[in-house]
Structures are given as structure tokens and as C-alpha cells.
Amino acid sequence: MADITMCTQTFCPNAAHCYRVQAKASDWQSMATFSYTISTRGVECENYMPIYRTVTTNSTGHNVEAVRQAAAELDAG
């Protein structure tokens, strides 16, 4: 459930990467039709919320070891 006011502008050029459009709605979700304009600077919307994605893996230990090894090689050479 998104704890935001979601946007109904599915045809907005930013809709594919705007959290207000793409978030999963709850049964009691508040919705609004936010306005946007297209200018020479691109799509402008005061309510645009970009989607940030975090990727996690189970290989963190390997990544830490690789950083340590690279640091050791820099110190040695």
C-alpha cells in the first residue's frame, strides 16, 4: 500500500517511471488527477515522484572480499 496520493494520469509521458502512478493501490487509496505540462525543458509536474529501486543480493560477502583484495593490491603496488 502506498501512503501517498496516487495519480490517475496514465497517459503522462512520465507515468512509466512515476511512483504516484506505478505504486500498488490499497482499497482506501486517495487518488488525484495531477496536471502536467510539456515545455522545451520536457515534462513538468510538481507532483512527480521518481521510482527508486534498490537491488539486494546474497553476495555481499563476496563483494566485500573483492574490495579488500583490490585495496591490498593498491597498497602493494
PDB file of C-alpha atoms in Angstrom:
ATOM      1  CA  MET A   1       0.000   0.000   0.000  1.00  0.00           C
ATOM      2  CA  ALA A   2       1.289   3.408  -0.932  1.00  0.00           C
ATOM      3  CA  ASP A   3       0.828   6.068   1.762  1.00  0.00           C
ATOM      4  CA  ILE A   4       0.602   8.822  -0.847  1.00  0.00           C
ATOM      5  CA  THR A   5      -1.997  10.427  -3.062  1.00  0.00           C
ATOM      6  CA  MET A   6      -1.687   8.471  -6.275  1.00  0.00           C
ATOM      7  CA  CYS A   7      -2.056   9.939  -9.762  1.00  0.00           C
ATOM      8  CA  THR A   8      -4.564   8.864 -12.404  1.00  0.00           C
ATOM      9  CA  GLN A   9      -2.600  10.343 -15.330  1.00  0.00           C
ATOM     10  CA  THR A  10      -1.662   7.055 -17.016  1.00  0.00           C
ATOM     11  CA  PHE A  11      -1.016   8.782 -20.360  1.00  0.00           C
ATOM     12  CA  CYS A  12       1.522  11.216 -18.872  1.00  0.00           C
ATOM     13  CA  PRO A  13       4.952  10.832 -20.501  1.00  0.00           C
ATOM     14  CA  ASN A  14       6.430  10.288 -17.000  1.00  0.00           C
ATOM     15  CA  ALA A  15       3.849   7.654 -15.979  1.00  0.00           C
ATOM     16  CA  ALA A  16       6.158   4.685 -16.603  1.00  0.00           C
ATOM     17  CA  HIS A  17       8.658   5.908 -14.007  1.00  0.00           C
ATOM     18  CA  CYS A  18       6.480   7.898 -11.604  1.00  0.00           C
ATOM     19  CA  TYR A  19       5.770   6.319  -8.220  1.00  0.00           C
ATOM     20  CA  ARG A  20       2.411   8.108  -7.933  1.00  0.00           C
ATOM     21  CA  VAL A  21       1.191   6.170 -10.993  1.00  0.00           C
ATOM     22  CA  GLN A  22       3.039   2.846 -10.558  1.00  0.00           C
ATOM     23  CA  ALA A  23       2.596   2.170  -6.817  1.00  0.00           C
ATOM     24  CA  LYS A  24       0.194  -0.560  -5.754  1.00  0.00           C
ATOM     25  CA  ALA A  25      -3.042   0.986  -4.538  1.00  0.00           C
ATOM     26  CA  SER A  26      -4.901  -0.099  -1.429  1.00  0.00           C
ATOM     27  CA  ASP A  27      -8.673  -0.374  -1.042  1.00  0.00           C
ATOM     28  CA  TRP A  28      -8.806   3.078   0.571  1.00  0.00           C
ATOM     29  CA  GLN A  29      -6.208   4.783  -1.611  1.00  0.00           C
ATOM     30  CA  SER A  30      -6.537   8.516  -2.267  1.00  0.00           C
ATOM     31  CA  MET A  31      -6.306   9.403  -5.954  1.00  0.00           C
ATOM     32  CA  ALA A  32      -5.965  12.678  -7.841  1.00  0.00           C
ATOM     33  CA  THR A  33      -5.517  13.820 -11.403  1.00  0.00           C
ATOM     34  CA  PHE A  34      -2.368  15.915 -11.183  1.00  0.00           C
ATOM     35  CA  SER A  35      -1.699  18.256 -14.071  1.00  0.00           C
ATOM     36  CA  TYR A  36       1.493  18.356 -16.080  1.00  0.00           C
ATOM     37  CA  THR A  37       2.817  20.492 -18.915  1.00  0.00           C
ATOM     38  CA  ILE A  38       5.194  19.781 -21.752  1.00  0.00           C
ATOM     39  CA  SER A  39       7.637  22.554 -22.488  1.00  0.00           C
ATOM     40  CA  THR A  40      11.022  22.964 -24.128  1.00  0.00           C
ATOM     41  CA  ARG A  41      12.530  21.658 -20.868  1.00  0.00           C
ATOM     42  CA  GLY A  42      10.479  18.445 -21.083  1.00  0.00           C
ATOM     43  CA  VAL A  43       7.602  17.198 -18.961  1.00  0.00           C
ATOM     44  CA  GLU A  44       6.979  19.343 -15.900  1.00  0.00           C
ATOM     45  CA  CYS A  45       4.887  18.124 -12.977  1.00  0.00           C
ATOM     46  CA  GLU A  46       5.111  19.485  -9.437  1.00  0.00           C
ATOM     47  CA  ASN A  47       3.897  16.158  -8.035  1.00  0.00           C
ATOM     48  CA  TYR A  48       6.289  13.845  -9.932  1.00  0.00           C
ATOM     49  CA  MET A  49       7.876  11.175  -7.708  1.00  0.00           C
ATOM     50  CA  PRO A  50      10.615   9.165  -9.440  1.00  0.00           C
ATOM     51  CA  ILE A  51      10.788   5.456  -8.715  1.00  0.00           C
ATOM     52  CA  TYR A  52      13.935   4.454  -6.867  1.00  0.00           C
ATOM     53  CA  ARG A  53      14.811   0.789  -6.936  1.00  0.00           C
ATOM     54  CA  THR A  54      17.142  -0.963  -4.544  1.00  0.00           C
ATOM     55  CA  VAL A  55      18.721  -4.222  -5.590  1.00  0.00           C
ATOM     56  CA  THR A  56      19.901  -6.607  -2.915  1.00  0.00           C
ATOM     57  CA  THR A  57      21.747  -9.854  -3.361  1.00  0.00           C
ATOM     58  CA  ASN A  58      23.142 -12.537  -1.136  1.00  0.00           C
ATOM     59  CA  SER A  59      26.660 -11.942  -2.477  1.00  0.00           C
ATOM     60  CA  THR A  60      27.569  -9.081  -0.143  1.00  0.00           C
ATOM     61  CA  GLY A  61      30.346 -11.103   1.466  1.00  0.00           C
ATOM     62  CA  HIS A  62      31.966 -11.724  -1.891  1.00  0.00           C
ATOM     63  CA  ASN A  63      31.728  -8.039  -2.759  1.00  0.00           C
ATOM     64  CA  VAL A  64      33.402  -7.047   0.500  1.00  0.00           C
ATOM     65  CA  GLU A  65      36.210  -9.528  -0.107  1.00  0.00           C
ATOM     66  CA  ALA A  66      36.749  -8.199  -3.638  1.00  0.00           C
ATOM     67  CA  VAL A  67      37.050  -4.638  -2.300  1.00  0.00           C
ATOM     68  CA  ARG A  68      39.568  -5.766   0.338  1.00  0.00           C
ATOM     69  CA  GLN A  69      41.613  -7.592  -2.282  1.00  0.00           C
ATOM     70  CA  ALA A  70      41.628  -4.567  -4.596  1.00  0.00           C
ATOM     71  CA  ALA A  71      42.718  -2.309  -1.714  1.00  0.00           C
ATOM     72  CA  ALA A  72      45.522  -4.719  -0.817  1.00  0.00           C
ATOM     73  CA  GLU A  73      46.722  -4.749  -4.426  1.00  0.00           C
ATOM     74  CA  LEU A  74      46.788  -0.938  -4.486  1.00  0.00           C
ATOM     75  CA  ASP A  75      48.780  -0.824  -1.248  1.00  0.00           C
ATOM     76  CA  ALA A  76      51.269  -3.396  -2.575  1.00  0.00           C
ATOM     77  CA  GLY A  77      51.800  -1.783  -5.946  1.00  0.00           C
TER      78      GLY A  77
END
